[in-house]
Amino acid sequence: MSENNAALKLNGDNWPVWKFQTSIVLKGRSLFEVVDGSKVKPSTGVEEINKWMKEDAKAQELLVTRMEEGPLPHVLSCESSREMWSKLKTVYDKESVVSVHLLQEPFFSLQFDSSVSTFLSKIEEIKMKLKSAGEILSEKMVITKILMSLPEQFKHFRSAWESVSVDNQSLEELTSILLLEERCKSLENATALATKTSEKPQGKKCYICSKVGHIARDCYFRQDAKE
């Protein structure tokens, strides 16, 4: 498998990651200055002009072979790698900003509506989508979002978390403790249910013999006394 076939290809949705990765590759091959316009085509000198044109051709090849079919129409009329790069930035940088806003909305509006594990999975999913769009959520912001979204039954947990050393208040630590808390609650509920199920229902108690299961009128000892 060739390098370009294995490389990440631009599909529109992955622009921030593709842009970053492709920039690194171009810099590693000393082509990025041609692409971003820092190194313009010489106006004189056949050797210098030919060298620049070869570099530009290599850059164009690298760009188009790292793109899926969808984005290609945007660069069909471009005559240089700089034009291609500029066109892609014009199209996808704006879309990326819109995408970030659309992804931030569900993050801030997300509510705890099921289990801790499900809620944390949704948070992680939104985080990864935002990262792909070039937006990194700070750990403190994610921690605050989680704590503020916990239901009333976790009120004591929030208070306990505030007493934890600031150095230990990491997202990893919070996630670990919350999942442990959820498992403990599940075990407690299961134990309580099993205990309730195993308990025999209390019948009426006889005041003559103090035994359960019958009343004084039907008590054996009362009948025996009558005899």
Short mmCIF file of C-alpha atoms in Angstrom, two decimals, residues 18-227:
data_model
loop_
_atom_site.label_atom_id
_atom_site.label_comp_id
_atom_site.label_asym_id
_atom_site.label_seq_id
_atom_site.Cartn_x
_atom_site.Cartn_y
_atom_site.Cartn_z
CA TRP A 18 -6.37 16.91 7.67
CA LYS A 19 -5.07 20.47 7.49
CA PHE A 20 -2.76 19.92 10.45
CA GLN A 21 -1.47 16.57 9.22
CA THR A 22 -0.96 17.73 5.64
CA SER A 23 0.84 20.89 6.79
CA ILE A 24 3.31 18.76 8.73
CA VAL A 25 3.94 16.52 5.72
CA LEU A 26 4.45 19.53 3.43
CA LYS A 27 6.90 21.10 5.89
CA GLY A 28 8.78 17.83 6.19
CA ARG A 29 9.27 17.83 2.42
CA SER A 30 10.19 21.54 2.27
CA LEU A 31 7.07 22.30 0.22
CA PHE A 32 4.92 24.27 2.63
CA GLU A 33 6.49 27.63 1.74
CA VAL A 34 5.41 27.07 -1.85
CA VAL A 35 1.89 26.14 -0.75
CA ASP A 36 1.32 29.05 1.66
CA GLY A 37 2.83 31.59 -0.76
CA SER A 38 5.95 32.41 1.24
CA LYS A 39 8.05 31.15 -1.64
CA VAL A 40 6.76 32.73 -4.83
CA LYS A 41 7.59 31.74 -8.37
CA PRO A 42 10.83 33.43 -9.50
CA SER A 43 10.47 35.93 -12.31
CA THR A 44 13.94 35.31 -13.70
CA GLY A 45 16.44 32.47 -13.90
CA VAL A 46 15.48 29.34 -15.79
CA GLU A 47 16.97 27.00 -13.21
CA GLU A 48 15.20 28.73 -10.31
CA ILE A 49 11.89 28.78 -12.18
CA ASN A 50 12.14 25.08 -13.05
CA LYS A 51 12.99 24.21 -9.44
CA TRP A 52 9.98 26.12 -8.15
CA MET A 53 7.67 24.51 -10.71
CA LYS A 54 8.84 21.03 -9.71
CA GLU A 55 8.23 21.82 -6.06
CA ASP A 56 4.80 23.23 -6.87
CA ALA A 57 3.93 20.14 -8.92
CA LYS A 58 4.95 17.88 -6.03
CA ALA A 59 2.84 19.93 -3.63
CA GLN A 60 -0.18 19.77 -5.95
CA GLU A 61 0.22 16.01 -6.26
CA LEU A 62 0.41 15.61 -2.51
CA LEU A 63 -2.73 17.70 -1.98
CA VAL A 64 -4.98 16.08 -4.58
CA THR A 65 -3.95 12.52 -3.71
CA ARG A 66 -4.91 13.19 -0.10
CA MET A 67 -8.44 14.24 -0.99
CA GLU A 68 -11.57 12.20 -1.53
CA GLU A 69 -13.70 12.81 -4.60
CA GLY A 70 -16.12 15.18 -2.84
CA PRO A 71 -13.73 18.10 -2.20
CA LEU A 72 -11.92 17.81 -5.57
CA PRO A 73 -14.30 20.09 -7.53
CA HIS A 74 -13.19 22.99 -5.32
CA VAL A 75 -9.65 22.84 -6.74
CA LEU A 76 -10.24 21.76 -10.35
CA SER A 77 -9.70 25.27 -11.70
CA CYS A 78 -6.62 25.97 -9.55
CA GLU A 79 -3.29 26.27 -11.35
CA SER A 80 -0.92 26.11 -8.39
CA SER A 81 -0.65 24.47 -4.99
CA ARG A 82 -1.03 27.90 -3.39
CA GLU A 83 -4.37 28.41 -5.14
CA MET A 84 -5.50 24.95 -4.04
CA TRP A 85 -4.54 25.56 -0.42
CA SER A 86 -6.15 28.99 -0.38
CA LYS A 87 -9.36 27.65 -1.92
CA LEU A 88 -9.61 24.80 0.58
CA LYS A 89 -9.08 27.19 3.47
CA THR A 90 -11.76 29.53 2.14
CA VAL A 91 -14.27 26.70 1.88
CA TYR A 92 -13.55 24.62 4.96
CA ASP A 93 -12.28 27.08 7.56
CA LYS A 94 -15.70 28.76 7.55
CA GLU A 95 -17.51 25.43 7.68
CA SER A 96 -15.29 24.36 10.55
CA VAL A 97 -16.34 27.39 12.62
CA VAL A 98 -20.01 26.59 12.02
CA SER A 99 -19.39 22.95 12.90
CA VAL A 100 -17.78 23.92 16.21
CA HIS A 101 -20.77 26.05 17.17
CA LEU A 102 -23.17 23.24 16.29
CA LEU A 103 -21.17 20.78 18.41
CA GLN A 104 -20.80 23.12 21.37
CA GLU A 105 -24.56 23.50 21.69
CA PRO A 106 -25.26 19.83 22.58
CA PHE A 107 -22.32 19.86 24.99
CA PHE A 108 -23.74 22.72 27.05
CA SER A 109 -27.35 21.52 26.80
CA LEU A 110 -26.62 17.85 27.55
CA GLN A 111 -28.47 16.63 30.63
CA PHE A 112 -28.03 13.62 32.87
CA ASP A 113 -30.99 11.42 31.95
CA SER A 114 -29.94 7.81 32.51
CA SER A 115 -26.76 6.39 34.02
CA VAL A 116 -23.33 7.80 34.84
CA SER A 117 -21.64 5.59 32.25
CA THR A 118 -24.06 6.64 29.50
CA PHE A 119 -23.72 10.32 30.37
CA LEU A 120 -19.92 10.16 30.40
CA SER A 121 -19.94 8.35 27.06
CA LYS A 122 -22.01 11.15 25.53
CA ILE A 123 -19.60 13.75 26.93
CA GLU A 124 -16.63 11.87 25.48
CA GLU A 125 -18.33 11.54 22.09
CA ILE A 126 -18.94 15.30 21.87
CA LYS A 127 -15.36 15.96 23.01
CA MET A 128 -13.96 13.82 20.20
CA LYS A 129 -16.17 15.47 17.58
CA LEU A 130 -15.09 18.92 18.74
CA LYS A 131 -11.46 17.83 18.67
CA SER A 132 -11.89 16.66 15.08
CA ALA A 133 -13.31 20.10 14.29
CA GLY A 134 -10.23 21.73 15.80
CA GLU A 135 -11.78 22.74 19.13
CA ILE A 136 -10.26 21.37 22.33
CA LEU A 137 -12.39 21.50 25.48
CA SER A 138 -10.38 22.22 28.60
CA GLU A 139 -10.40 19.57 31.31
CA LYS A 140 -11.76 22.06 33.85
CA MET A 141 -14.68 22.89 31.58
CA VAL A 142 -15.57 19.21 31.15
CA ILE A 143 -15.30 18.58 34.91
CA THR A 144 -17.57 21.54 35.64
CA LYS A 145 -20.09 20.35 33.05
CA ILE A 146 -20.21 16.87 34.60
CA LEU A 147 -20.58 18.11 38.18
CA MET A 148 -23.28 20.63 37.31
CA SER A 149 -25.25 18.00 35.38
CA LEU A 150 -25.39 15.40 38.16
CA PRO A 151 -28.88 14.81 39.61
CA GLU A 152 -29.90 15.64 43.17
CA GLN A 153 -29.01 12.17 44.41
CA PHE A 154 -25.34 13.05 43.80
CA LYS A 155 -25.50 16.23 45.85
CA HIS A 156 -23.29 14.72 48.54
CA PHE A 157 -20.80 13.67 45.87
CA ARG A 158 -20.34 17.23 44.63
CA SER A 159 -19.61 18.37 48.16
CA ALA A 160 -17.12 15.55 48.66
CA TRP A 161 -15.38 16.38 45.36
CA GLU A 162 -14.84 19.97 46.45
CA SER A 163 -12.87 18.66 49.42
CA VAL A 164 -10.49 16.73 47.16
CA SER A 165 -7.06 18.27 46.69
CA VAL A 166 -6.91 20.50 43.61
CA ASP A 167 -3.92 18.51 42.37
CA ASN A 168 -6.07 15.38 42.32
CA GLN A 169 -9.13 16.94 40.70
CA SER A 170 -8.52 15.47 37.26
CA LEU A 171 -11.09 14.32 34.73
CA GLU A 172 -9.71 10.80 34.94
CA GLU A 173 -10.11 10.78 38.73
CA LEU A 174 -13.64 12.18 38.55
CA THR A 175 -14.69 9.62 35.96
CA SER A 176 -13.22 6.76 37.97
CA ILE A 177 -14.92 7.81 41.22
CA LEU A 178 -18.28 8.43 39.55
CA LEU A 179 -18.31 5.02 37.88
CA LEU A 180 -17.37 3.40 41.19
CA GLU A 181 -20.16 5.33 42.90
CA GLU A 182 -22.62 4.08 40.30
CA ARG A 183 -21.53 0.46 40.76
CA CYS A 184 -21.89 0.77 44.53
CA LYS A 185 -25.39 2.20 44.19
CA SER A 186 -26.35 -0.63 41.83
CA LEU A 187 -25.09 -3.23 44.31
CA GLU A 188 -26.94 -1.55 47.17
CA ASN A 189 -30.17 -1.52 45.19
CA ALA A 190 -29.74 -5.16 44.18
CA THR A 191 -29.02 -6.20 47.77
CA ALA A 192 -32.02 -4.28 49.10
CA LEU A 193 -34.28 -5.88 46.50
CA ALA A 194 -32.99 -9.37 47.27
CA THR A 195 -33.47 -8.82 51.00
CA LYS A 196 -37.00 -7.55 50.51
CA THR A 197 -37.87 -10.48 48.29
CA SER A 198 -36.49 -13.06 50.73
CA GLU A 199 -38.35 -11.67 53.71
CA LYS A 200 -41.52 -13.57 54.59
CA PRO A 201 -44.59 -11.41 54.89
CA GLN A 202 -45.58 -10.79 58.47
CA GLY A 203 -48.97 -12.32 59.33
CA LYS A 204 -51.24 -11.53 62.24
CA LYS A 205 -49.87 -12.31 65.67
CA CYS A 206 -51.79 -14.28 68.29
CA TYR A 207 -51.85 -12.53 71.67
CA ILE A 208 -52.32 -15.86 73.48
CA CYS A 209 -49.27 -17.77 72.26
CA SER A 210 -47.46 -14.82 70.65
CA LYS A 211 -46.97 -16.81 67.46
CA VAL A 212 -47.51 -15.44 63.97
CA GLY A 213 -49.90 -16.96 61.46
CA HIS A 214 -53.17 -17.05 63.31
CA ILE A 215 -55.33 -15.01 65.64
CA ALA A 216 -56.41 -15.70 69.21
CA ARG A 217 -59.81 -17.04 68.15
CA ASP A 218 -58.13 -19.88 66.27
CA CYS A 219 -55.29 -20.47 68.71
CA TYR A 220 -54.68 -24.08 69.73
CA PHE A 221 -53.92 -23.08 73.28
CA ARG A 222 -57.26 -21.31 73.56
CA GLN A 223 -59.04 -24.40 72.30
CA ASP A 224 -57.05 -26.52 74.71
CA ALA A 225 -58.03 -24.29 77.60
CA LYS A 226 -61.71 -24.66 76.74
CA GLU A 227 -61.44 -28.41 76.92
#
